[in-house]
Coordinates of C-alpha atoms in Angstrom, one line a residue:
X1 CA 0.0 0.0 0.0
X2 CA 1.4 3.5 -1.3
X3 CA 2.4 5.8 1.6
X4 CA -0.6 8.3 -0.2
X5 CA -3.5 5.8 0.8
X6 CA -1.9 5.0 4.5
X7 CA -2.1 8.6 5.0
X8 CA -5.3 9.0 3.6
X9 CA -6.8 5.4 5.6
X10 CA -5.3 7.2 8.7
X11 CA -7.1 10.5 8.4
X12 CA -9.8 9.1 7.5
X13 CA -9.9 6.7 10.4
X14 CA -8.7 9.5 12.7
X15 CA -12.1 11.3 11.4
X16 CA -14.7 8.5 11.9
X17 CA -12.8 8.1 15.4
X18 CA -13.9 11.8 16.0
X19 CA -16.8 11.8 14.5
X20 CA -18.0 8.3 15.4
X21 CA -17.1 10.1 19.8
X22 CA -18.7 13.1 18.9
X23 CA -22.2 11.5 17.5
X24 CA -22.4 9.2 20.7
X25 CA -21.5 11.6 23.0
X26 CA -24.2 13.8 21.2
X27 CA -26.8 11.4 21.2
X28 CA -26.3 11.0 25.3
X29 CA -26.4 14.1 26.3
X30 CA -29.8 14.8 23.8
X31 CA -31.3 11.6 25.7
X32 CA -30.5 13.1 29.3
X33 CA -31.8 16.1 28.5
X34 CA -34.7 15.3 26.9
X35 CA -35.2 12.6 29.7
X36 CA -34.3 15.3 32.3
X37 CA -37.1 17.1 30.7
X38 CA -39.6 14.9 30.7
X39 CA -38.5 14.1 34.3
X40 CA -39.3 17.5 35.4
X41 CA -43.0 17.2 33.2
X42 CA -43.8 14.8 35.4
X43 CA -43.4 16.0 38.3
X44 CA -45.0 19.2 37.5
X45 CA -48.0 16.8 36.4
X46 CA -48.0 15.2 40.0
X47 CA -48.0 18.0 41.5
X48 CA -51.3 19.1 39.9
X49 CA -52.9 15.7 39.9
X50 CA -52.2 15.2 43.8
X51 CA -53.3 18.7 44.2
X52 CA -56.3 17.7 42.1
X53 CA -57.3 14.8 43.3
X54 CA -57.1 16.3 47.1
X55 CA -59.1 19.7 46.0
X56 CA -61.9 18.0 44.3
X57 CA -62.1 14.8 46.0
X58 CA -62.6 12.3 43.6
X59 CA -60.3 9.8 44.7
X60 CA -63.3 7.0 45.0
X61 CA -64.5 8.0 42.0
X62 CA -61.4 7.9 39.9
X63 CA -62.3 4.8 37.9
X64 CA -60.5 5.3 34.4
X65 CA -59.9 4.8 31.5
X66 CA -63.5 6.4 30.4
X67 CA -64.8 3.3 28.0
X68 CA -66.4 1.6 31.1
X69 CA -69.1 4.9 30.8
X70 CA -68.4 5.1 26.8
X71 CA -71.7 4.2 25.9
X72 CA -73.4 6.5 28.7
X73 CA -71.8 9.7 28.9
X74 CA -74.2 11.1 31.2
X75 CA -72.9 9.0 34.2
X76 CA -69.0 9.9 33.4
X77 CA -68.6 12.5 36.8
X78 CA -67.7 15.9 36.0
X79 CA -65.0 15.9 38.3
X80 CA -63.6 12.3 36.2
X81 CA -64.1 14.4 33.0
X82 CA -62.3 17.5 34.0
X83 CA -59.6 15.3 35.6
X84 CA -59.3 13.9 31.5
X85 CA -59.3 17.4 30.2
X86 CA -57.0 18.5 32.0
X87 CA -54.1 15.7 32.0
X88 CA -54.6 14.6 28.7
X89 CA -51.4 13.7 27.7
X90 CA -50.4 11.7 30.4
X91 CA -51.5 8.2 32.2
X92 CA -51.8 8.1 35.9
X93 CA -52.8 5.5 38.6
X94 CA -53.9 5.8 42.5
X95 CA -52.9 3.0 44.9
X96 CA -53.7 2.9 48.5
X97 CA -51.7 1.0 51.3
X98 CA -53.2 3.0 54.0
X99 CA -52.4 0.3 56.8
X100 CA -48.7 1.1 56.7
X101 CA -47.2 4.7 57.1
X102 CA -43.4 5.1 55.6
X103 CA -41.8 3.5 58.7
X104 CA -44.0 0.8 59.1
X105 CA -43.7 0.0 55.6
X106 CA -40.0 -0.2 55.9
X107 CA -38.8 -1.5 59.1
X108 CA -41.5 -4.7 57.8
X109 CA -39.6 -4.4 54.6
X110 CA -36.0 -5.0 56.9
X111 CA -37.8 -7.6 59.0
X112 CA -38.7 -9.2 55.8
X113 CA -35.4 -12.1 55.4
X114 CA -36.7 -15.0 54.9
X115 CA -38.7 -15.8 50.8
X116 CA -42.0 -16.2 53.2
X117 CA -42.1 -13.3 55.1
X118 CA -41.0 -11.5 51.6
X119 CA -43.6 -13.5 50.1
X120 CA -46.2 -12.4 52.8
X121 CA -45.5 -8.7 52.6
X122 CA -45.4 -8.0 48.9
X123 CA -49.0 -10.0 48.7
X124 CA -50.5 -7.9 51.2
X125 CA -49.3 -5.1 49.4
X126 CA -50.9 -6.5 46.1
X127 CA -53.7 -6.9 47.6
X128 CA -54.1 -3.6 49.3
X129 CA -53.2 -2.1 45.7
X130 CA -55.6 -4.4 43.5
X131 CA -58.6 -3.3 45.7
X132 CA -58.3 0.2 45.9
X133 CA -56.6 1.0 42.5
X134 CA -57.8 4.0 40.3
X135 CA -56.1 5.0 36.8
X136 CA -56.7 7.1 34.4
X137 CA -55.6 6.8 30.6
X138 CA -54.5 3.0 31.8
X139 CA -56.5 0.1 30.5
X140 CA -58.1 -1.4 33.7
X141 CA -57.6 -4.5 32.6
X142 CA -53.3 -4.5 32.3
X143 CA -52.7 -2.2 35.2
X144 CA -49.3 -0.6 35.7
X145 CA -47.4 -3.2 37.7
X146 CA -43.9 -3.4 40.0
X147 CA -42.0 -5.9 40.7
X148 CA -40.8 -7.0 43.8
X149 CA -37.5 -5.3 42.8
X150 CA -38.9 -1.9 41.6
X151 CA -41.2 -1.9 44.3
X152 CA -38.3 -2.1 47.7
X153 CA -36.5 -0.3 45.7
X154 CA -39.6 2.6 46.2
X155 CA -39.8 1.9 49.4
X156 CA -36.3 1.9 50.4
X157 CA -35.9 5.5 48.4
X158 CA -35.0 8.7 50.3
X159 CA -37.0 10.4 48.8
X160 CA -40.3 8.2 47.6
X161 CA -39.9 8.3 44.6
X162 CA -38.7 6.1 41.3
X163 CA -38.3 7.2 37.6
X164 CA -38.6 4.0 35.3
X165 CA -38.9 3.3 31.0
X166 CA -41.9 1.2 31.7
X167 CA -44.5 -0.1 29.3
X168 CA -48.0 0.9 30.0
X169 CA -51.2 -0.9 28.2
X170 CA -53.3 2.8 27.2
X171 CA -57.2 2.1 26.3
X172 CA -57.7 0.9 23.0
X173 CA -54.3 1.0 22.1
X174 CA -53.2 -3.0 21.0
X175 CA -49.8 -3.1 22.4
X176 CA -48.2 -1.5 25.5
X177 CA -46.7 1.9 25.1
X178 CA -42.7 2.6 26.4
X179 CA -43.6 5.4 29.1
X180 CA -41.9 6.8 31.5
X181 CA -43.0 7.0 34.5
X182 CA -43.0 8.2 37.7
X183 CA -44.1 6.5 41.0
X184 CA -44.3 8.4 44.2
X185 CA -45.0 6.8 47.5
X186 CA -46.2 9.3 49.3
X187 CA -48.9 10.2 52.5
X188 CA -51.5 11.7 50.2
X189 CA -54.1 12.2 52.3
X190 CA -51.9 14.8 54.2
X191 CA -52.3 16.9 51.3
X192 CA -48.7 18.4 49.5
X193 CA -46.2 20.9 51.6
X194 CA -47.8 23.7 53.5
X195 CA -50.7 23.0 52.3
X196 CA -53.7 21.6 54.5
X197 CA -56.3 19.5 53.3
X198 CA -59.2 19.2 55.5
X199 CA -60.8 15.5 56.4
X200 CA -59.0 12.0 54.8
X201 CA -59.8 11.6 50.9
X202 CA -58.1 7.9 51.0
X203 CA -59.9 6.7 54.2
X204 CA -57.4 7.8 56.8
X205 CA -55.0 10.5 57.7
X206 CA -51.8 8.7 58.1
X207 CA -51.8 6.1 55.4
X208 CA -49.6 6.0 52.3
X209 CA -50.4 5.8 48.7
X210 CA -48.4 4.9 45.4
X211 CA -49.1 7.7 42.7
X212 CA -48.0 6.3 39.2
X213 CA -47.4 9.5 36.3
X214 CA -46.5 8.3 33.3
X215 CA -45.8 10.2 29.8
X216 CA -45.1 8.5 26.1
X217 CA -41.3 8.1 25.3
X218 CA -42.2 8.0 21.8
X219 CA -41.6 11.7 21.1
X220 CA -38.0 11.0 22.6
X221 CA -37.6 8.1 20.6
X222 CA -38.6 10.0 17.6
X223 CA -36.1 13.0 18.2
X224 CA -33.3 10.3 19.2
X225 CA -34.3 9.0 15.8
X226 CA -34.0 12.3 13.8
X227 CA -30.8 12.6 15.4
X228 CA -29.4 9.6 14.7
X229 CA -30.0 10.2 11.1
X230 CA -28.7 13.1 10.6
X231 CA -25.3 12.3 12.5
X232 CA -25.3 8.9 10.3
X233 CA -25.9 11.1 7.0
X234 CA -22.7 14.0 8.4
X235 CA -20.9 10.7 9.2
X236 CA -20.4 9.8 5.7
X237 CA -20.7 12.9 4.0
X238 CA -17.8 14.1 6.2
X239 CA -15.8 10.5 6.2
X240 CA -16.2 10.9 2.2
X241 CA -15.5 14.6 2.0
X242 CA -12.2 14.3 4.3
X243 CA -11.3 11.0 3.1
X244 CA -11.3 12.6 -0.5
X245 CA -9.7 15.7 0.8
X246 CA -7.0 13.9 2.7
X247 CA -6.4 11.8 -0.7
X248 CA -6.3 15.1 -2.9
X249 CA -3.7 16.7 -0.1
X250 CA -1.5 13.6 0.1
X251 CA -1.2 13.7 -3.3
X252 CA -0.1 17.4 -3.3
X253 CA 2.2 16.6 -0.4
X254 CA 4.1 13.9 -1.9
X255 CA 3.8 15.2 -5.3
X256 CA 7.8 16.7 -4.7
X257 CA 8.8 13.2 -2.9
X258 CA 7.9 11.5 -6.6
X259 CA 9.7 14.1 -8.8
X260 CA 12.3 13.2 -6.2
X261 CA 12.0 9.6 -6.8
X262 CA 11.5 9.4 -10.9
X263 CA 14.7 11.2 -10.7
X264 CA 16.5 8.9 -8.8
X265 CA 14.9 6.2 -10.8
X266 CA 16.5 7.7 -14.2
X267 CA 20.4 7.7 -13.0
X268 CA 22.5 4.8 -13.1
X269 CA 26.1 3.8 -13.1
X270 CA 26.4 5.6 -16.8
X271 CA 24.0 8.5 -15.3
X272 CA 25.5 9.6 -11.9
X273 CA 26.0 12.8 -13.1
X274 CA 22.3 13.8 -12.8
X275 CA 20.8 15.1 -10.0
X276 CA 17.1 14.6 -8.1
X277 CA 15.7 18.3 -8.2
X278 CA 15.2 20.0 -5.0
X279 CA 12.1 21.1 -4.3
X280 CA 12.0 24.6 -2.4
X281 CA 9.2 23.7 0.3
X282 CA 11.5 23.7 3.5
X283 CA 10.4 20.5 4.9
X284 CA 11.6 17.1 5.0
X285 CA 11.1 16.7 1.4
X286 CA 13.7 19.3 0.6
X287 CA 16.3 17.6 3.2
X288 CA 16.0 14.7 1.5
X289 CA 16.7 15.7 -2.1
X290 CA 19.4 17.9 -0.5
X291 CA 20.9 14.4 0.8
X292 CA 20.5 12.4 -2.3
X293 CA 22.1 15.1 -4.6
X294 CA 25.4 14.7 -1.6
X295 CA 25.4 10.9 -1.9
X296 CA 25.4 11.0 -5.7
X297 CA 28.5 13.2 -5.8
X298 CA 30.3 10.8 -3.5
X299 CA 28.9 7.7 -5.9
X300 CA 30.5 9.6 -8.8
X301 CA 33.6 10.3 -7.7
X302 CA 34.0 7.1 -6.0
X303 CA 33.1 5.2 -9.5
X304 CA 34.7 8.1 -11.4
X305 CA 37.9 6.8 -9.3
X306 CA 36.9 3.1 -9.5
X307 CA 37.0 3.6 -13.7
X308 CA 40.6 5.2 -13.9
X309 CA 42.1 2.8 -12.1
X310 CA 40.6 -0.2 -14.1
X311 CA 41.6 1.5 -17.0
X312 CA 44.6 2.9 -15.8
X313 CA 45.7 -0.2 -14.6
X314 CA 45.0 -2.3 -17.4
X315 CA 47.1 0.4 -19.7
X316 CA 49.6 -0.2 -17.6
X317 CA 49.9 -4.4 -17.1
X318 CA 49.3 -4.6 -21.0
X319 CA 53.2 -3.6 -21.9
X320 CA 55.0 -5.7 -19.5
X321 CA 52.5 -8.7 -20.0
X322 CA 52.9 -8.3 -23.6
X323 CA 56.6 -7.9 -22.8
X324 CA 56.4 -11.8 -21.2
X325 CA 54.7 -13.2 -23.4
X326 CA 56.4 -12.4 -26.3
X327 CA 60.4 -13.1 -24.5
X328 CA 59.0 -16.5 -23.9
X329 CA 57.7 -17.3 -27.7
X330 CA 61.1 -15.9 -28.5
X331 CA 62.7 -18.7 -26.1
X332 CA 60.7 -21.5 -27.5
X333 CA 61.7 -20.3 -31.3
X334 CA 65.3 -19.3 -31.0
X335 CA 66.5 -21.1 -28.3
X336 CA 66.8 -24.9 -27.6
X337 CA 65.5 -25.0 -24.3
X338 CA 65.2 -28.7 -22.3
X339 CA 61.9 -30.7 -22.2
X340 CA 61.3 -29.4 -18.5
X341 CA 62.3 -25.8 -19.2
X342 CA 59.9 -25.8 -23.0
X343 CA 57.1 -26.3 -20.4
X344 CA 57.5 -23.4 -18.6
X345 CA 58.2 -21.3 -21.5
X346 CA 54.6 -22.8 -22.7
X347 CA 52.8 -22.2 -19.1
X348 CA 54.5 -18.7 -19.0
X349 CA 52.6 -17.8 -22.5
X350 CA 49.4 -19.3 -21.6
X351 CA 48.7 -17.3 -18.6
X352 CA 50.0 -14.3 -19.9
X353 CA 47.6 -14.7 -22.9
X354 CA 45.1 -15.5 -20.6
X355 CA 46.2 -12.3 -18.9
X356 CA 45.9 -10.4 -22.0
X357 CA 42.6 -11.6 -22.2
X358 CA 41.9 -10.1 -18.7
X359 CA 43.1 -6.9 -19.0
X360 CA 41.4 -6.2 -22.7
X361 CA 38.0 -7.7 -20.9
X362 CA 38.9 -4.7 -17.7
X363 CA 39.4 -2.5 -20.5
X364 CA 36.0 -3.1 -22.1
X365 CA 34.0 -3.1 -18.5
X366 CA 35.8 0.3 -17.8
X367 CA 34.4 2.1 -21.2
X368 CA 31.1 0.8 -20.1
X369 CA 30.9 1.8 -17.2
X370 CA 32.0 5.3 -18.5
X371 CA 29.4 5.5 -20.8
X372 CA 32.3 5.2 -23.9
X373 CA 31.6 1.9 -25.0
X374 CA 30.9 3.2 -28.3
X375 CA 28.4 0.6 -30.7
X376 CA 28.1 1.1 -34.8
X377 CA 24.7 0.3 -35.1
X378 CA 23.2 -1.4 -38.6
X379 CA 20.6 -3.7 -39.8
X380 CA 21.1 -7.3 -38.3
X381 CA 19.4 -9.9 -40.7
X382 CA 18.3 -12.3 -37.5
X383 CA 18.6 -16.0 -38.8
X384 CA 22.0 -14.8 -41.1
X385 CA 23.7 -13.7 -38.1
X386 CA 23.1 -16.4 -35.4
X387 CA 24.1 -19.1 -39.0
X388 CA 27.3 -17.0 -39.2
X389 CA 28.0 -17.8 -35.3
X390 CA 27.0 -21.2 -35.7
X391 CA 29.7 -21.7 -38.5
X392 CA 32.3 -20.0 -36.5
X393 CA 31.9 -21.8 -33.7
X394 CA 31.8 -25.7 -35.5
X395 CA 34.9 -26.7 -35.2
X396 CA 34.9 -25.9 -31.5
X397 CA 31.1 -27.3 -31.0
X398 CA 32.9 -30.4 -32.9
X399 CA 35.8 -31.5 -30.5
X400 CA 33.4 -31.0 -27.7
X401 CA 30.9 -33.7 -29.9
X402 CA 28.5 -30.6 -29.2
X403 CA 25.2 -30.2 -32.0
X404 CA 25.0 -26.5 -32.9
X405 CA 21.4 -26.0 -34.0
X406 CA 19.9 -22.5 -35.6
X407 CA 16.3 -21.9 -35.5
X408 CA 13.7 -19.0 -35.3
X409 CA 11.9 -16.5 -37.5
X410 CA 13.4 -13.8 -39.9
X411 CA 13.6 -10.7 -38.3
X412 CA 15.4 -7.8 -38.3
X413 CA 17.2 -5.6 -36.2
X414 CA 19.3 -2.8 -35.3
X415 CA 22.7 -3.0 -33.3
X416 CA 26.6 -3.6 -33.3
X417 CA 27.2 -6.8 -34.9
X418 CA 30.5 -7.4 -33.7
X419 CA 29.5 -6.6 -30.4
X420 CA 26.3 -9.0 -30.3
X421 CA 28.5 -11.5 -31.8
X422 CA 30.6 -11.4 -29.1
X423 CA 27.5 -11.7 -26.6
X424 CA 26.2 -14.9 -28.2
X425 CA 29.4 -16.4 -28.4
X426 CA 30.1 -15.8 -24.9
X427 CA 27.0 -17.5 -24.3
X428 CA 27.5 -20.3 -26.5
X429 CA 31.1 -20.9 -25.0
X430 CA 29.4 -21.1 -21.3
X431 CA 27.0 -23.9 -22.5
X432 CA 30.1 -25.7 -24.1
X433 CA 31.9 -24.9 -21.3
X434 CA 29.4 -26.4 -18.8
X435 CA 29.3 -30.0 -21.1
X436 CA 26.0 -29.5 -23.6
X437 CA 25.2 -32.1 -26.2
X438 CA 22.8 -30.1 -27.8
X439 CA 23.1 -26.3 -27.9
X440 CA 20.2 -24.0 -29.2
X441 CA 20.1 -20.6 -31.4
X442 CA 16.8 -19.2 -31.8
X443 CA 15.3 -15.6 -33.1
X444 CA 11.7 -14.2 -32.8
X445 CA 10.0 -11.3 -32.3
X446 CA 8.2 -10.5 -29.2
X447 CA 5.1 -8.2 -28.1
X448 CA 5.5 -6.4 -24.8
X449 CA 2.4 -4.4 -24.0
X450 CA 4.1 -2.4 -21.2
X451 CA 6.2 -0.3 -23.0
X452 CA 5.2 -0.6 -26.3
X453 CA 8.8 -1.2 -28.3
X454 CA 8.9 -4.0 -31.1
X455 CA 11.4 -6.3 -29.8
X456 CA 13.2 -9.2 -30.8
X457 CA 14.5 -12.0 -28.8
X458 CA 17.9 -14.2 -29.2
X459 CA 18.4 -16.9 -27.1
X460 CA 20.6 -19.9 -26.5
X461 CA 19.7 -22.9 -25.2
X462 CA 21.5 -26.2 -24.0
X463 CA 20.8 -29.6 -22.7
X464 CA 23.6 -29.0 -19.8
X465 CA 23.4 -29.5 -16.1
X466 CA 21.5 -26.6 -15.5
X467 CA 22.6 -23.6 -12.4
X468 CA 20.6 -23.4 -9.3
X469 CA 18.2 -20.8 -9.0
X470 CA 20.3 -18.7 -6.2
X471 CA 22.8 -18.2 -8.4
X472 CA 21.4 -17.8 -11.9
X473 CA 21.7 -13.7 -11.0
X474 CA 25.2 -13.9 -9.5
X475 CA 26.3 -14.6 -12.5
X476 CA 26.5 -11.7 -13.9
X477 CA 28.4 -10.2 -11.1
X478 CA 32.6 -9.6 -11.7
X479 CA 34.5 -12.3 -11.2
X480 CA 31.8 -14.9 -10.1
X481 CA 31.8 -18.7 -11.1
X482 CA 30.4 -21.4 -10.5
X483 CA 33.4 -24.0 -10.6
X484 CA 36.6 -22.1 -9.7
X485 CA 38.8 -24.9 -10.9
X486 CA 37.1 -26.1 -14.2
X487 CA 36.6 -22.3 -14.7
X488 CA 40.2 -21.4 -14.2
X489 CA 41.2 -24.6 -16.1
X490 CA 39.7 -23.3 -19.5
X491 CA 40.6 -19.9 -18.8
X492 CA 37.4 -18.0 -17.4
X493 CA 37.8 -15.3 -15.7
X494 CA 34.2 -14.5 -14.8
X495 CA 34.0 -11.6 -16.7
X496 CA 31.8 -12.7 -19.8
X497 CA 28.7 -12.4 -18.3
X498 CA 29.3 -8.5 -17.1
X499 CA 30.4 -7.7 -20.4
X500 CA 27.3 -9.2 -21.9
X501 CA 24.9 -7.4 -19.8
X502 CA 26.8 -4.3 -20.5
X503 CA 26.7 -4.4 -24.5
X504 CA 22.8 -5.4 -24.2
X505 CA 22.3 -2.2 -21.8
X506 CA 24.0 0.0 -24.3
X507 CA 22.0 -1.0 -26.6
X508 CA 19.0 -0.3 -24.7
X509 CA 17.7 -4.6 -23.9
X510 CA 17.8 -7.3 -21.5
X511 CA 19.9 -10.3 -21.1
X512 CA 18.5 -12.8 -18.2
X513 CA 19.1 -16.6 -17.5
X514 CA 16.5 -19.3 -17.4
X515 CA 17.7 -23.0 -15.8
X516 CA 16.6 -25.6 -14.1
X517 CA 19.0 -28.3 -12.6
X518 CA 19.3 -31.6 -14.9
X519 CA 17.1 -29.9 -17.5
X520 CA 19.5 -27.4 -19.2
X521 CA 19.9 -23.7 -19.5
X522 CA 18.5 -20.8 -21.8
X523 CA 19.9 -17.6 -21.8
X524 CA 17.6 -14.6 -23.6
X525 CA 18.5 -11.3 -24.8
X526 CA 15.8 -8.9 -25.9
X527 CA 16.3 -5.9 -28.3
X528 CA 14.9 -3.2 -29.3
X529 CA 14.1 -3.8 -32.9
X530 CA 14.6 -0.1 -34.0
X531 CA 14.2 2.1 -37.2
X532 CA 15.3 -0.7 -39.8
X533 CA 13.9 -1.3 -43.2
X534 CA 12.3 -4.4 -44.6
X535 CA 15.2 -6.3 -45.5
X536 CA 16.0 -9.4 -47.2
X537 CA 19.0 -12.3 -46.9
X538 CA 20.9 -10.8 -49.6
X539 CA 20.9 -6.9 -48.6
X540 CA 22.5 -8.2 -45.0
X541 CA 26.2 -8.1 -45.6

């Protein structure tokens, strides 16, 4: 993944982070207050209803909801019908327990350990509520009941009262409705603070009844709603409007870092004198090319140094080596030198050719590296030219009791014959080298999509032992071989291969090895085909 999208995945993650807080947190404190709200409704609506219900006294009359006097609205009380009018949005119930005041209640509550005294307390309770019950938008039928729980809980409160989400079963409606609701336990009958309240509505002065308010959270639910949405639809609006923006800034951002890097991609060892441009936006960026331009000067003259030596060097071993080699021909031919010594004379020639060899192969390595290799480039007639290696190499393919085959299309190419030549021999001589019966020369032209060039491919393939896979791109490096002794023995220096790759770069292709061990070798080479004409055999020279 591009350093671009991690940035732009981390914003972006950063944002629904935020957002994803923000929305919550949001949608918690609209719920409290909106619940803190409704809180407060109700207990302005018990306030009036206890005040009501002690003012007009209609305690014993409250019997509600209205459909048991539906169908004969003349016996509906006034005072029941008032009491509707004027708490019409909410649902309250009346219970009585007027055999216990708030102490009683609770020290039998304490006293209460055992499941049967429990047991015994809470039905006397139920039974003391069932019987003197009165609601009012509550369906008669599915009162508004505590549990066990809910109800000690009320009892054991310091202040009476209890705020629940409870469903409540409304008149005509088919399923309960989510309330919430209020329950006070409370002395009723003593009328609300500072206020007196002449004779006992609820049959006595000092008993306790449970006063139930209750109001729809379905207005909550459908604001909590609302806002859900619209923090869902700002979620991802913003996640794709900063995700985008974040994508569209990164890009900006990094656009110096890839100048920075196309650059560096262009220079090479034949390039070093280029430099990454700087881009002047005082950040890391700029460092960095700053850096990169530093190193490059340091690879240059480093390689710069590298180059004169090899060459220099190599001018300078090619007089005296020459110098050996030809005093000891000129022993062997003008002198009459003992068996024992004529052997010498012969070692001392070989491996100063074999020297010579060496220093001309340094030579060549150090004008490519420099960027002088200089190539005369012509038409290459294909088949022609890998027939006219073939033939050349016979005799040698011969005394091995190696078959030199030639096969492939007719195509034609531009590049330094002479120098090609000596890739393909190289090549050949590595799969005589390594003990091939059978040895390979093919030509055809190739498509490749990604960059559009016509190309041709030369390749050359034996029936050898094959190279591991490890070291199929070590060969190419200096000096590298696979057998030291056999390699020394016919007089390798492990310098082919590096000049090979370094014709077929200068001429702008590809040189790669393909093997598999106890299957054989093939060695490709890919061209650039170039600006030739149509030609036939007989134009090639």
């Amino acid at each position: 993944m591009t350093l671009r999208w991690r940035l732009t995945l981390f914003y972006t993650a950063l944002l629904a982070l935020l957002l994803t807080t923000v929305g919550v947190t949001t949608l918690y404190l609209m719920r409290s207050s909106l619940i803190a709200g409704l809180d407060n409704d109700l207990r302005g609506t018990y306030t009036q209803f206890t005040s009501y219900v002690q003012s007009t006294r209609v305690s014993d009359q409250l019997s509600l909801p209205l459909d048991a006097n539906r169908n004969e609205p003349d016996q509906v009380p006034d005072a029941l019908m008032l009491a509707r009018y004027q708490f019409p949005n909410s649902s309250l119930a009346l219970e009585q327990i007027d055999v216990y005041d708030r102490q009683t209640l609770l020290d039998s509550l304490e006293r209460a350990r055992t499941p049967e005294d429990r047991e015994a307390l809470f039905g006397t309770l139920r039974a003391l509520r069932d019987a003197s019950r009165r609601s009012l938008g509550v369906d008669t039928e599915k009162p508004i009941a505590l549990s066990e729980a809910e109800l000690a809980a009320l009892i054991r409160s310091s202040g009476g009262q209890l705020f629940l989400n409870h469903p409540v079963q409304e008149p005509y409606r088919p399923a309960p409705t989510l309330m919430r609701l209020m329950v006070v336990l409370t002395p009723l009958s003593q009328g609300l603070p500072g206020q007196e309240v002449p004779g006992s509505l609820l049959g006595t002065s000092d008993g306790l009844s449970i006063v139930y308010v209750a109001r729809s959270l379905t207005t909550v639910e459908d604001t909590l709603l609302k806002l859900r949405n619209v923090i869902l639809l700002l979620f991802v609006v913003g996640l794709l409007t900063a995700g985008s923006g974040a994508y569209v800034l990164a890009g900006q951002a990094l656009q110096p870092l890839r100048r920075v890097q196309r650059a560096a991609e262009r220079i090479g060892g034949q390039t070093l004198t280029e430099r990454v441009p700087v881009p002047q936006t005082g950040d890391e960026v700029e460092s960095l090319a700053t850096a990169l331009n530093a190193m490059l000067g340091r690879l240059e003259d480093s390689f710069d140094a590298q180059r004169r030596f090899t060459s220099d060097a190599s001018h300078e071993l090619r007089t005296p080596v020459t110098a050996i080699s030809g005093h000891a021909g000129y022993l062997l031919r003008r002198t009459n030198p003992n068996e024992q010594q004529r052997e010498s004379l012969r070692i001392i020639q070989s491996e100063s050719e074999r020297l010579t060899n060496l220093i001309a192969s340094l030579l060549q390595l150090a004008r490519s590296d420099s960027g002088a290799l200089v190539l005369t480039r012509e038409p290459i007639f294909a088949p022609l030219f890998l027939t006219e290696i073939t033939r050349e190499l016979a005799p040698l393919a011969q005394a091995q009791h190696t078959t030199l085959n030639t096969t492939g299309q007719d195509v034609t190419f531009e590049g330094d014959p002479d120098r090609l030549k000596q890739v393909i021999i190289n090549l050949v001589s590595n799969a005589l080298k390594a003990g091939a019966q059978t040895v390979t020369l093919d030509s055809r032209p190739v498509d490749r999509p990604a960059t559009g060039i016509p190309t041709v491919r030369l390749s050359v393939q034996d029936d050898g032992p094959g190279i591991p896979q490890g070291q199929l791109e070590r060969l190419f490096d200096r000096f590298y071989r696979l057998e030291d002794s056999r390699s020394r023995d016919q007089g390798g220096a492990g310098l082919g291969l590096s000049i090979a790759r370094g014709i077929v770069d200068a001429h702008g292709g590809r040189i790669w090895l393909e093997s598999e061990v106890g299957r054989g070798t093939t060695a490709f080479v890919d061209l650039p085909v170039g600006n030739v004409p149509v030609l036939d055999e007989e134009d090639v020279p």
